[in-house]
Amino acid sequence: MSSVAPLRITANAAPNACVLIAEGVLDASTYRTLRDTVVKSALDRPAGVVVDVTRLAAPSPSAWAVFTSARWHVSTWPDVPITLVCEHERGRLVLQRNGITRYVPAYADLASAVAALDRPRGSVRRRARTAIPRPLGRAEARRFVADSLHAWGSDDMSPAAATVAWLLVDNVLEHTLGDPILIVEEIGGVITIAVEDASSSPAVRRESTEGGTDVVAGLAIVNSLSRTWGSAPTSTGKTVWAILGPENRL
């Protein structure tokens, strides 16, 4: 008998939302799979993510924290709301008692969970996405960012944003074998540069104990050029992102 608890995740589409149906057992062996799938769905930029947990069992109540963990990973960017559906009251009470609904609300039906995702939108969010072929790499990353920001009338942010894109893509090319996916977003004058890759190792800015110089020089520069940056695990690897505001212009 297998020691790995079964977990089945089915993705369905709803207007402006991604609906995930999770069935089976949530425990230490399936926790990361579920978390990373929810994070990946949020990073794909729907208006929100709904997870139906009606037929999901957690032998340990603490395992339900998978949803607060997923929400934390996307809370700064892209700040996509996550809601839960549990058709039985017993399950919703367990979620409430364990503090999950403070950050990820739970509803009795799908319609209510999807409706709860609606929230006032301010500035229009613009988004461009492309695969960066390894032979073109850094130059293609800079060109794609410059062209995207020019089309959106944000040329003043191009030098800093293109440099960040170059550094993040360079990091992927140096440490992984696949072609990175580059994402550029603009909303209200704030730019986000994000790069997806197939490595599950998180991007970490390290400092040497000898002299305090940065070993990962690229991420040190990203840190200095951006308002904030982070790394989110996904079901296919990770996404490293950086947010630049007007104060980061070069």
PDB file of N, CA and C in Angstrom, residues 86-138:
ATOM      1  N   CYS A  86     -16.559  25.189   0.622  1.00  0.00           N
ATOM      2  CA  CYS A  86     -16.767  23.936   1.361  1.00  0.00           C
ATOM      3  C   CYS A  86     -18.264  23.805   1.583  1.00  0.00           C
ATOM      4  N   GLU A  87     -18.858  22.799   0.970  1.00  0.00           N
ATOM      5  CA  GLU A  87     -20.311  22.690   0.978  1.00  0.00           C
ATOM      6  C   GLU A  87     -20.876  22.216   2.308  1.00  0.00           C
ATOM      7  N   HIS A  88     -20.038  21.643   3.173  1.00  0.00           N
ATOM      8  CA  HIS A  88     -20.564  21.194   4.463  1.00  0.00           C
ATOM      9  C   HIS A  88     -20.093  22.129   5.580  1.00  0.00           C
ATOM     10  N   GLU A  89     -21.024  22.421   6.477  1.00  0.00           N
ATOM     11  CA  GLU A  89     -20.752  23.381   7.550  1.00  0.00           C
ATOM     12  C   GLU A  89     -19.621  22.917   8.455  1.00  0.00           C
ATOM     13  N   ARG A  90     -19.502  21.627   8.665  1.00  0.00           N
ATOM     14  CA  ARG A  90     -18.444  21.106   9.535  1.00  0.00           C
ATOM     15  C   ARG A  90     -17.063  21.542   9.036  1.00  0.00           C
ATOM     16  N   GLY A  91     -16.867  21.434   7.737  1.00  0.00           N
ATOM     17  CA  GLY A  91     -15.581  21.820   7.168  1.00  0.00           C
ATOM     18  C   GLY A  91     -15.319  23.306   7.297  1.00  0.00           C
ATOM     19  N   ARG A  92     -16.353  24.113   7.096  1.00  0.00           N
ATOM     20  CA  ARG A  92     -16.173  25.572   7.217  1.00  0.00           C
ATOM     21  C   ARG A  92     -15.836  25.956   8.656  1.00  0.00           C
ATOM     22  N   LEU A  93     -16.419  25.254   9.610  1.00  0.00           N
ATOM     23  CA  LEU A  93     -16.113  25.535  11.018  1.00  0.00           C
ATOM     24  C   LEU A  93     -14.666  25.174  11.353  1.00  0.00           C
ATOM     25  N   VAL A  94     -14.172  24.081  10.770  1.00  0.00           N
ATOM     26  CA  VAL A  94     -12.767  23.707  10.986  1.00  0.00           C
ATOM     27  C   VAL A  94     -11.847  24.789  10.433  1.00  0.00           C
ATOM     28  N   LEU A  95     -12.160  25.285   9.249  1.00  0.00           N
ATOM     29  CA  LEU A  95     -11.356  26.356   8.650  1.00  0.00           C
ATOM     30  C   LEU A  95     -11.384  27.608   9.520  1.00  0.00           C
ATOM     31  N   GLN A  96     -12.549  27.916  10.050  1.00  0.00           N
ATOM     32  CA  GLN A  96     -12.676  29.101  10.898  1.00  0.00           C
ATOM     33  C   GLN A  96     -11.914  28.928  12.209  1.00  0.00           C
ATOM     34  N   ARG A  97     -12.056  27.774  12.843  1.00  0.00           N
ATOM     35  CA  ARG A  97     -11.390  27.538  14.131  1.00  0.00           C
ATOM     36  C   ARG A  97      -9.869  27.587  14.012  1.00  0.00           C
ATOM     37  N   ASN A  98      -9.355  27.233  12.852  1.00  0.00           N
ATOM     38  CA  ASN A  98      -7.909  27.220  12.658  1.00  0.00           C
ATOM     39  C   ASN A  98      -7.374  28.523  12.061  1.00  0.00           C
ATOM     40  N   GLY A  99      -8.218  29.541  12.013  1.00  0.00           N
ATOM     41  CA  GLY A  99      -7.773  30.865  11.602  1.00  0.00           C
ATOM     42  C   GLY A  99      -7.581  31.056  10.114  1.00  0.00           C
ATOM     43  N   ILE A 100      -7.992  30.091   9.308  1.00  0.00           N
ATOM     44  CA  ILE A 100      -7.777  30.187   7.865  1.00  0.00           C
ATOM     45  C   ILE A 100      -8.637  31.287   7.257  1.00  0.00           C
ATOM     46  N   THR A 101      -9.878  31.402   7.714  1.00  0.00           N
ATOM     47  CA  THR A 101     -10.813  32.339   7.090  1.00  0.00           C
ATOM     48  C   THR A 101     -10.506  33.800   7.408  1.00  0.00           C
ATOM     49  N   ARG A 102      -9.567  34.059   8.297  1.00  0.00           N
ATOM     50  CA  ARG A 102      -9.137  35.445   8.524  1.00  0.00           C
ATOM     51  C   ARG A 102      -8.468  36.008   7.280  1.00  0.00           C
ATOM     52  N   TYR A 103      -7.826  35.140   6.512  1.00  0.00           N
ATOM     53  CA  TYR A 103      -7.072  35.567   5.337  1.00  0.00           C
ATOM     54  C   TYR A 103      -7.636  35.008   4.037  1.00  0.00           C
ATOM     55  N   VAL A 104      -8.280  33.845   4.120  1.00  0.00           N
ATOM     56  CA  VAL A 104      -8.848  33.193   2.940  1.00  0.00           C
ATOM     57  C   VAL A 104     -10.284  32.803   3.284  1.00  0.00           C
ATOM     58  N   PRO A 105     -11.261  33.613   2.926  1.00  0.00           N
ATOM     59  CA  PRO A 105     -12.644  33.342   3.323  1.00  0.00           C
ATOM     60  C   PRO A 105     -13.190  32.072   2.678  1.00  0.00           C
ATOM     61  N   ALA A 106     -14.113  31.421   3.380  1.00  0.00           N
ATOM     62  CA  ALA A 106     -14.727  30.184   2.900  1.00  0.00           C
ATOM     63  C   ALA A 106     -16.228  30.383   2.740  1.00  0.00           C
ATOM     64  N   TYR A 107     -16.782  29.791   1.686  1.00  0.00           N
ATOM     65  CA  TYR A 107     -18.199  29.948   1.372  1.00  0.00           C
ATOM     66  C   TYR A 107     -18.831  28.580   1.139  1.00  0.00           C
ATOM     67  N   ALA A 108     -20.159  28.564   1.206  1.00  0.00           N
ATOM     68  CA  ALA A 108     -20.891  27.302   1.097  1.00  0.00           C
ATOM     69  C   ALA A 108     -21.110  26.865  -0.343  1.00  0.00           C
ATOM     70  N   ASP A 109     -20.940  27.765  -1.306  1.00  0.00           N
ATOM     71  CA  ASP A 109     -21.171  27.405  -2.698  1.00  0.00           C
ATOM     72  C   ASP A 109     -20.251  28.210  -3.603  1.00  0.00           C
ATOM     73  N   LEU A 110     -20.094  27.721  -4.826  1.00  0.00           N
ATOM     74  CA  LEU A 110     -19.167  28.324  -5.782  1.00  0.00           C
ATOM     75  C   LEU A 110     -19.584  29.735  -6.168  1.00  0.00           C
ATOM     76  N   ALA A 111     -20.879  29.947  -6.376  1.00  0.00           N
ATOM     77  CA  ALA A 111     -21.342  31.269  -6.799  1.00  0.00           C
ATOM     78  C   ALA A 111     -20.963  32.340  -5.779  1.00  0.00           C
ATOM     79  N   SER A 112     -21.118  32.031  -4.504  1.00  0.00           N
ATOM     80  CA  SER A 112     -20.774  33.003  -3.458  1.00  0.00           C
ATOM     81  C   SER A 112     -19.272  33.257  -3.420  1.00  0.00           C
ATOM     82  N   ALA A 113     -18.479  32.201  -3.602  1.00  0.00           N
ATOM     83  CA  ALA A 113     -17.022  32.347  -3.563  1.00  0.00           C
ATOM     84  C   ALA A 113     -16.515  33.179  -4.728  1.00  0.00           C
ATOM     85  N   VAL A 114     -17.098  32.979  -5.906  1.00  0.00           N
ATOM     86  CA  VAL A 114     -16.694  33.766  -7.079  1.00  0.00           C
ATOM     87  C   VAL A 114     -17.138  35.213  -6.920  1.00  0.00           C
ATOM     88  N   ALA A 115     -18.361  35.420  -6.431  1.00  0.00           N
ATOM     89  CA  ALA A 115     -18.865  36.783  -6.240  1.00  0.00           C
ATOM     90  C   ALA A 115     -18.002  37.560  -5.257  1.00  0.00           C
ATOM     91  N   ALA A 116     -17.449  36.879  -4.270  1.00  0.00           N
ATOM     92  CA  ALA A 116     -16.624  37.547  -3.259  1.00  0.00           C
ATOM     93  C   ALA A 116     -15.308  38.054  -3.826  1.00  0.00           C
ATOM     94  N   LEU A 117     -14.931  37.571  -5.010  1.00  0.00           N
ATOM     95  CA  LEU A 117     -13.681  38.019  -5.629  1.00  0.00           C
ATOM     96  C   LEU A 117     -13.804  39.412  -6.215  1.00  0.00           C
ATOM     97  N   ASP A 118     -15.034  39.822  -6.517  1.00  0.00           N
ATOM     98  CA  ASP A 118     -15.242  41.137  -7.124  1.00  0.00           C
ATOM     99  C   ASP A 118     -14.827  42.230  -6.159  1.00  0.00           C
ATOM    100  N   ARG A 119     -14.018  43.147  -6.633  1.00  0.00           N
ATOM    101  CA  ARG A 119     -13.603  44.276  -5.810  1.00  0.00           C
ATOM    102  C   ARG A 119     -13.344  45.456  -6.719  1.00  0.00           C
ATOM    103  N   PRO A 120     -13.485  46.668  -6.209  1.00  0.00           N
ATOM    104  CA  PRO A 120     -13.285  47.845  -7.058  1.00  0.00           C
ATOM    105  C   PRO A 120     -11.885  47.861  -7.654  1.00  0.00           C
ATOM    106  N   ARG A 121     -11.825  48.202  -8.907  1.00  0.00           N
ATOM    107  CA  ARG A 121     -10.540  48.294  -9.583  1.00  0.00           C
ATOM    108  C   ARG A 121     -10.224  49.757  -9.868  1.00  0.00           C
ATOM    109  N   GLY A 122      -9.030  50.151  -9.599  1.00  0.00           N
ATOM    110  CA  GLY A 122      -8.611  51.525  -9.854  1.00  0.00           C
ATOM    111  C   GLY A 122      -8.025  51.636 -11.244  1.00  0.00           C
ATOM    112  N   SER A 123      -6.727  51.781 -11.322  1.00  0.00           N
ATOM    113  CA  SER A 123      -6.061  51.928 -12.608  1.00  0.00           C
ATOM    114  C   SER A 123      -6.135  50.627 -13.406  1.00  0.00           C
ATOM    115  N   VAL A 124      -6.059  50.771 -14.717  1.00  0.00           N
ATOM    116  CA  VAL A 124      -6.066  49.614 -15.601  1.00  0.00           C
ATOM    117  C   VAL A 124      -4.727  48.890 -15.493  1.00  0.00           C
ATOM    118  N   ARG A 125      -4.773  47.592 -15.369  1.00  0.00           N
ATOM    119  CA  ARG A 125      -3.546  46.786 -15.318  1.00  0.00           C
ATOM    120  C   ARG A 125      -3.211  46.313 -16.729  1.00  0.00           C
ATOM    121  N   ARG A 126      -2.020  46.637 -17.174  1.00  0.00           N
ATOM    122  CA  ARG A 126      -1.547  46.173 -18.479  1.00  0.00           C
ATOM    123  C   ARG A 126      -0.528  45.065 -18.256  1.00  0.00           C
ATOM    124  N   ARG A 127      -0.562  44.074 -19.139  1.00  0.00           N
ATOM    125  CA  ARG A 127       0.323  42.915 -18.943  1.00  0.00           C
ATOM    126  C   ARG A 127       0.819  42.378 -20.270  1.00  0.00           C
ATOM    127  N   ALA A 128       2.097  42.046 -20.338  1.00  0.00           N
ATOM    128  CA  ALA A 128       2.689  41.410 -21.516  1.00  0.00           C
ATOM    129  C   ALA A 128       3.522  40.227 -21.036  1.00  0.00           C
ATOM    130  N   ARG A 129       3.542  39.181 -21.834  1.00  0.00           N
ATOM    131  CA  ARG A 129       4.207  37.940 -21.427  1.00  0.00           C
ATOM    132  C   ARG A 129       4.842  37.295 -22.652  1.00  0.00           C
ATOM    133  N   THR A 130       6.053  36.774 -22.496  1.00  0.00           N
ATOM    134  CA  THR A 130       6.714  36.117 -23.618  1.00  0.00           C
ATOM    135  C   THR A 130       7.752  35.126 -23.108  1.00  0.00           C
ATOM    136  N   ALA A 131       8.025  34.116 -23.913  1.00  0.00           N
ATOM    137  CA  ALA A 131       9.140  33.208 -23.636  1.00  0.00           C
ATOM    138  C   ALA A 131      10.410  33.830 -24.201  1.00  0.00           C
ATOM    139  N   ILE A 132      11.500  33.733 -23.457  1.00  0.00           N
ATOM    140  CA  ILE A 132      12.778  34.286 -23.892  1.00  0.00           C
ATOM    141  C   ILE A 132      13.674  33.135 -24.353  1.00  0.00           C
ATOM    142  N   PRO A 133      13.899  32.996 -25.670  1.00  0.00           N
ATOM    143  CA  PRO A 133      14.778  31.920 -26.152  1.00  0.00           C
ATOM    144  C   PRO A 133      16.197  32.108 -25.617  1.00  0.00           C
ATOM    145  N   ARG A 134      16.813  31.041 -25.194  1.00  0.00           N
ATOM    146  CA  ARG A 134      18.147  31.135 -24.603  1.00  0.00           C
ATOM    147  C   ARG A 134      19.163  31.819 -25.520  1.00  0.00           C
ATOM    148  N   PRO A 135      19.167  31.542 -26.845  1.00  0.00           N
ATOM    149  CA  PRO A 135      20.175  32.197 -27.684  1.00  0.00           C
ATOM    150  C   PRO A 135      20.048  33.724 -27.700  1.00  0.00           C
ATOM    151  N   LEU A 136      18.832  34.241 -27.490  1.00  0.00           N
ATOM    152  CA  LEU A 136      18.619  35.693 -27.509  1.00  0.00           C
ATOM    153  C   LEU A 136      18.756  36.284 -26.111  1.00  0.00           C
ATOM    154  N   GLY A 137      18.261  35.544 -25.131  1.00  0.00           N
ATOM    155  CA  GLY A 137      18.442  35.845 -23.721  1.00  0.00           C
ATOM    156  C   GLY A 137      18.318  37.282 -23.293  1.00  0.00           C
ATOM    157  N   ARG A 138      19.421  37.830 -22.797  1.00  0.00           N
ATOM    158  CA  ARG A 138      19.426  39.125 -22.122  1.00  0.00           C
ATOM    159  C   ARG A 138      18.965  40.256 -23.034  1.00  0.00           C
TER     160      ARG A 138
END
